[in-house]
Tab-separated table of C-alpha atoms in Angstrom:
chain	number	residue	atom	x	y	z
A	1	UNK	CA	-4.654	32.450	17.186
A	2	UNK	CA	-3.550	30.391	14.179
A	3	UNK	CA	-5.380	27.327	15.458
A	4	UNK	CA	-8.530	29.362	16.023
A	5	UNK	CA	-8.291	30.799	12.495
A	6	UNK	CA	-7.900	27.352	10.945
A	7	UNK	CA	-10.835	26.052	12.958
A	8	UNK	CA	-12.916	29.016	11.832
A	9	UNK	CA	-12.066	28.355	8.194
A	10	UNK	CA	-13.010	24.702	8.623
A	11	UNK	CA	-16.451	25.796	9.800
A	12	UNK	CA	-16.883	28.707	7.404
A	13	UNK	CA	-16.153	26.885	4.137
A	14	UNK	CA	-18.851	24.177	4.496
A	15	UNK	CA	-21.315	26.786	5.779
A	16	UNK	CA	-20.559	28.973	2.764
A	17	UNK	CA	-21.305	26.067	0.459
A	18	UNK	CA	-24.457	25.239	2.368
A	19	UNK	CA	-25.670	28.816	2.133
A	20	UNK	CA	-24.819	29.175	-1.558
A	21	UNK	CA	-28.077	27.646	-2.740
A	22	UNK	CA	-27.105	23.966	-2.910
A	23	UNK	CA	-30.449	22.162	-2.600
A	24	UNK	CA	-31.196	19.720	0.172
A	25	UNK	CA	-30.687	16.073	-0.714
A	26	UNK	CA	-33.602	15.182	-3.006
A	27	UNK	CA	-35.793	12.128	-3.215
A	28	UNK	CA	-34.956	11.463	-6.841
A	29	UNK	CA	-32.469	11.847	-9.670
A	30	UNK	CA	-33.749	15.024	-11.342
A	31	UNK	CA	-33.724	18.437	-9.648
A	32	UNK	CA	-35.077	21.251	-11.831
A	33	UNK	CA	-35.171	24.522	-9.904
A	34	UNK	CA	-35.243	26.512	-13.152
A	35	UNK	CA	-38.428	24.876	-14.461
A	36	UNK	CA	-36.825	24.025	-17.790
A	37	UNK	CA	-38.453	20.601	-18.002
A	38	UNK	CA	-42.130	19.854	-18.364
A	39	UNK	CA	-43.649	17.469	-15.783
A	40	UNK	CA	-43.714	14.709	-18.399
A	41	UNK	CA	-40.086	15.296	-19.408
A	42	UNK	CA	-38.959	15.291	-15.801
A	43	UNK	CA	-40.858	12.081	-15.123
A	44	UNK	CA	-39.348	10.394	-18.184
A	45	UNK	CA	-35.822	11.300	-17.100
A	46	UNK	CA	-36.545	10.269	-13.522
A	47	UNK	CA	-37.781	6.829	-14.547
A	48	UNK	CA	-34.856	6.375	-16.909
A	49	UNK	CA	-32.238	7.260	-14.281
A	50	UNK	CA	-33.935	5.257	-11.540
A	51	UNK	CA	-34.178	2.217	-13.769
A	52	UNK	CA	-30.487	2.525	-14.589
A	53	UNK	CA	-29.565	2.866	-10.917
A	54	UNK	CA	-31.682	-0.175	-10.050
A	55	UNK	CA	-30.055	-2.357	-12.699
A	56	UNK	CA	-26.430	-1.200	-12.393
A	57	UNK	CA	-26.080	0.558	-8.986
A	58	UNK	CA	-24.552	3.551	-10.824
A	59	UNK	CA	-26.328	6.769	-9.867
A	60	UNK	CA	-26.565	9.775	-12.189
A	61	UNK	CA	-28.003	13.002	-10.772
A	62	UNK	CA	-29.243	15.829	-13.016
A	63	UNK	CA	-29.424	19.279	-11.415
A	64	UNK	CA	-30.705	22.434	-13.125
A	65	UNK	CA	-30.436	25.676	-11.144
A	66	UNK	CA	-30.499	29.346	-12.173
A	67	UNK	CA	-26.951	29.976	-10.894
A	68	UNK	CA	-24.467	28.864	-8.261
A	69	UNK	CA	-24.094	32.166	-6.445
A	70	UNK	CA	-20.532	32.970	-5.429
A	71	UNK	CA	-19.428	29.348	-5.713
A	72	UNK	CA	-17.645	28.123	-8.831
A	73	UNK	CA	-19.967	25.781	-10.768
A	74	UNK	CA	-17.410	22.975	-10.624
A	75	UNK	CA	-17.142	23.234	-6.827
A	76	UNK	CA	-20.926	23.441	-6.634
A	77	UNK	CA	-21.368	20.229	-8.642
A	78	UNK	CA	-18.633	18.499	-6.662
A	79	UNK	CA	-20.268	19.487	-3.377
A	80	UNK	CA	-23.582	18.090	-4.600
A	81	UNK	CA	-21.934	14.764	-5.393
A	82	UNK	CA	-20.137	14.566	-2.063
A	83	UNK	CA	-22.777	15.958	0.290
A	84	UNK	CA	-25.611	13.981	-1.282
A	85	UNK	CA	-23.439	10.857	-1.540
A	86	UNK	CA	-24.285	10.152	-5.187
A	87	UNK	CA	-23.089	6.659	-6.102
A	88	UNK	CA	-22.354	3.621	-3.973
A	89	UNK	CA	-19.877	3.651	-1.102
A	90	UNK	CA	-16.807	1.640	-2.060
A	91	UNK	CA	-17.693	1.676	-5.760
A	92	UNK	CA	-17.849	5.496	-5.976
A	93	UNK	CA	-19.908	5.163	-9.141
A	94	UNK	CA	-21.810	8.429	-9.073
A	95	UNK	CA	-22.245	11.108	-11.736
A	96	UNK	CA	-23.534	14.657	-11.472
A	97	UNK	CA	-24.687	16.732	-14.442
A	98	UNK	CA	-25.133	20.376	-13.447
A	99	UNK	CA	-26.667	23.040	-15.702
A	100	UNK	CA	-27.130	26.681	-14.708
A	101	UNK	CA	-29.862	28.300	-16.780
A	102	UNK	CA	-29.045	31.971	-16.058
A	103	UNK	CA	-25.243	31.881	-16.122
A	104	UNK	CA	-25.320	29.168	-18.832
A	105	UNK	CA	-22.736	26.814	-17.376
A	106	UNK	CA	-22.424	23.055	-17.764
A	107	UNK	CA	-20.484	20.807	-15.422
A	108	UNK	CA	-20.084	17.035	-15.335
A	109	UNK	CA	-18.345	15.499	-12.313
A	110	UNK	CA	-17.532	11.803	-12.063
A	111	UNK	CA	-17.092	9.562	-9.061
A	112	UNK	CA	-13.662	8.052	-8.501
A	113	UNK	CA	-14.802	4.661	-9.748
A	114	UNK	CA	-15.940	6.039	-13.117
A	115	UNK	CA	-12.972	8.233	-14.010
A	116	UNK	CA	-11.416	5.555	-16.223
A	117	UNK	CA	-14.553	4.892	-18.312
A	118	UNK	CA	-15.668	8.539	-18.333
A	119	UNK	CA	-12.377	10.462	-18.428
A	120	UNK	CA	-12.276	14.238	-18.672
A	121	UNK	CA	-11.873	14.191	-22.469
A	122	UNK	CA	-15.023	12.112	-22.941
A	123	UNK	CA	-17.005	14.325	-20.560
A	124	UNK	CA	-15.842	17.359	-22.526
A	125	UNK	CA	-16.883	15.676	-25.770
A	126	UNK	CA	-20.367	14.987	-24.406
A	127	UNK	CA	-20.671	18.631	-23.405
A	128	UNK	CA	-19.445	20.000	-26.734
A	129	UNK	CA	-21.204	17.604	-29.085
A	130	UNK	CA	-24.482	16.964	-27.288
A	131	UNK	CA	-25.297	19.397	-24.517
A	132	UNK	CA	-24.095	22.714	-25.940
A	133	UNK	CA	-25.972	22.546	-29.270
A	134	UNK	CA	-29.202	21.440	-27.600
A	135	UNK	CA	-29.076	23.944	-24.752
A	136	UNK	CA	-28.310	26.807	-27.114
A	137	UNK	CA	-31.586	25.952	-28.835
A	138	UNK	CA	-33.382	25.791	-25.499
A	139	UNK	CA	-33.873	22.026	-25.803
A	140	UNK	CA	-33.026	21.048	-22.246
A	141	UNK	CA	-34.802	17.723	-22.348
A	142	UNK	CA	-33.302	16.628	-25.663
A	143	UNK	CA	-29.774	17.528	-24.601
A	144	UNK	CA	-30.021	15.990	-21.150
A	145	UNK	CA	-31.703	12.845	-22.447
A	146	UNK	CA	-29.040	12.255	-25.112
A	147	UNK	CA	-26.135	13.146	-22.809
A	148	UNK	CA	-27.288	10.921	-19.961
A	149	UNK	CA	-27.841	8.050	-22.400
A	150	UNK	CA	-24.232	8.229	-23.571
A	151	UNK	CA	-22.931	8.597	-20.022
A	152	UNK	CA	-24.938	5.558	-18.915
A	153	UNK	CA	-23.767	3.474	-21.869
A	154	UNK	CA	-20.133	4.378	-21.308
A	155	UNK	CA	-20.352	3.696	-17.585
A	156	UNK	CA	-21.774	0.221	-18.221
A	157	UNK	CA	-19.474	-0.524	-21.177
A	158	UNK	CA	-22.222	-0.741	-23.806
A	159	UNK	CA	-21.505	2.454	-25.748
A	160	UNK	CA	-21.211	1.998	-29.518
A	161	UNK	CA	-19.028	4.670	-31.088
A	162	UNK	CA	-20.350	6.488	-34.124
A	163	UNK	CA	-16.770	6.741	-35.382
A	164	UNK	CA	-16.811	10.503	-35.064
A	165	UNK	CA	-14.575	11.964	-32.408
A	166	UNK	CA	-13.725	8.887	-30.344
A	167	UNK	CA	-10.833	7.736	-32.500
A	168	UNK	CA	-9.165	11.115	-32.507
A	169	UNK	CA	-9.455	11.335	-28.736
A	170	UNK	CA	-7.809	7.951	-28.341
A	171	UNK	CA	-4.756	8.766	-30.481
A	172	UNK	CA	-2.816	10.765	-27.864
A	173	UNK	CA	-2.907	7.861	-25.391
A	174	UNK	CA	-1.585	5.472	-28.035
A	175	UNK	CA	1.286	7.820	-28.813
A	176	UNK	CA	2.101	8.176	-25.120
A	177	UNK	CA	2.249	4.403	-24.650
A	178	UNK	CA	4.424	3.964	-27.743
A	179	UNK	CA	6.720	6.756	-26.592
A	180	UNK	CA	7.114	5.129	-23.180
A	181	UNK	CA	8.001	1.800	-24.799
A	182	UNK	CA	10.523	3.425	-27.138
A	183	UNK	CA	12.203	5.396	-24.351
A	184	UNK	CA	12.435	2.356	-22.067
A	185	UNK	CA	13.843	0.236	-24.898
A	186	UNK	CA	16.478	2.861	-25.761
A	187	UNK	CA	17.518	3.277	-22.128
A	188	UNK	CA	17.890	-0.475	-21.647
A	189	UNK	CA	19.896	-0.756	-24.866
A	190	UNK	CA	22.257	2.012	-23.725
A	191	UNK	CA	22.696	0.420	-20.298
A	192	UNK	CA	23.382	-3.017	-21.764
A	193	UNK	CA	25.855	-1.603	-24.285
A	194	UNK	CA	27.600	0.452	-21.641
A	195	UNK	CA	27.988	-2.566	-19.406
A	196	UNK	CA	29.687	-4.579	-22.132
A	197	UNK	CA	26.907	-7.061	-22.236
A	198	UNK	CA	27.396	-9.985	-24.523
A	199	UNK	CA	25.069	-12.519	-26.032
A	200	UNK	CA	24.475	-14.041	-22.626
A	201	UNK	CA	23.726	-10.801	-20.857
A	202	UNK	CA	20.509	-10.337	-18.970
A	203	UNK	CA	17.611	-8.219	-20.190
A	204	UNK	CA	17.970	-8.936	-23.876
A	205	UNK	CA	14.272	-8.872	-24.703
A	206	UNK	CA	11.780	-6.084	-25.051
A	207	UNK	CA	10.567	-4.752	-21.726
A	208	UNK	CA	6.863	-4.217	-21.251
A	209	UNK	CA	5.927	-2.005	-18.330
A	210	UNK	CA	3.266	-3.018	-15.810
A	211	UNK	CA	0.721	-0.768	-17.544
A	212	UNK	CA	-0.144	-3.746	-19.753
A	213	UNK	CA	-0.798	-6.053	-16.830
A	214	UNK	CA	-4.543	-6.451	-16.508
A	215	UNK	CA	-4.966	-4.666	-13.173
A	216	UNK	CA	-8.193	-3.995	-11.377
A	217	UNK	CA	-11.190	-2.131	-12.594
A	218	UNK	CA	-11.014	0.669	-9.983
A	219	UNK	CA	-13.870	-0.876	-8.075
A	220	UNK	CA	-16.363	-0.511	-10.895
A	221	UNK	CA	-18.831	-3.271	-10.150
A	222	UNK	CA	-22.164	-2.583	-11.769
A	223	UNK	CA	-24.179	-5.482	-10.440
A	224	UNK	CA	-26.249	-5.636	-7.303
A	225	UNK	CA	-28.866	-3.000	-8.041
A	226	UNK	CA	-31.563	-2.132	-5.536
A	227	UNK	CA	-34.194	-4.222	-7.280
A	228	UNK	CA	-36.976	-3.550	-9.719
A	229	UNK	CA	-39.504	-0.739	-9.775
A	230	UNK	CA	-38.974	2.972	-9.453
A	231	UNK	CA	-38.975	3.465	-5.686
A	232	UNK	CA	-36.099	5.781	-4.831
A	233	UNK	CA	-33.744	3.894	-2.547
A	234	UNK	CA	-31.594	6.870	-1.620
A	235	UNK	CA	-27.994	7.639	-2.441
A	236	UNK	CA	-25.279	5.214	-1.433
A	237	UNK	CA	-22.482	7.441	-0.133
A	238	UNK	CA	-20.203	7.608	-3.182
A	239	UNK	CA	-17.062	9.762	-3.255
A	240	UNK	CA	-15.701	12.134	-5.894
A	241	UNK	CA	-12.062	12.864	-6.644
A	242	UNK	CA	-12.057	15.707	-9.168
A	243	UNK	CA	-12.823	14.080	-12.525
A	244	UNK	CA	-15.106	15.700	-15.063
A	245	UNK	CA	-15.355	18.659	-17.414
A	246	UNK	CA	-17.208	21.895	-17.992
A	247	UNK	CA	-18.312	24.368	-20.617
A	248	UNK	CA	-20.574	27.310	-21.422
A	249	UNK	CA	-23.545	27.508	-23.773
């Protein structure tokens, strides 16, 4: 009975998502089921996002729907990213921007490979500083155009900070790193003192944890686009791990 129940849940959950109004996989990067964009605005965004995908392989999908039914907007956006396969397999460099026009929700979800360059705090900043003000004024195109531009620049490492907001968001990380260094140094000093270590004892220098070793880039390769032009080459099978942010407007 338990096995049957688990199997039923495994079938019911995807079906629930499928029946909740999630659109079929589109042939493009802009889905506007709320008709908030003019044909020209939609075309401009489409060409912009396709050109970016061609040149970097990073795929950014914009979805505007009236509501998400009984499904939480975050889960809805995440399901879009996963079921459509936004981003490239292996690189997981997909982004989904979801806006619900009736329930007035905003969600940004990031592929696993972009979580370090577009962390939750930055996604929240984009929502609060760019999307919310524009959407409150009914300027869907202006907000989406500006937000996607910043997301694209950050994903490709070309974003130039305006000096407003970025520095304050980076302070907590600096304090955390300094705190880790201080704690490790104190612990090592206590251990060395307790062991009666003399001038020749081991571990006399400052210890720097592996966090400062260069490390990989989480698979974020942005070369190898699908070529020039604006022919939609399809999504690449990217995966999403839970990064992103949300807000209301």
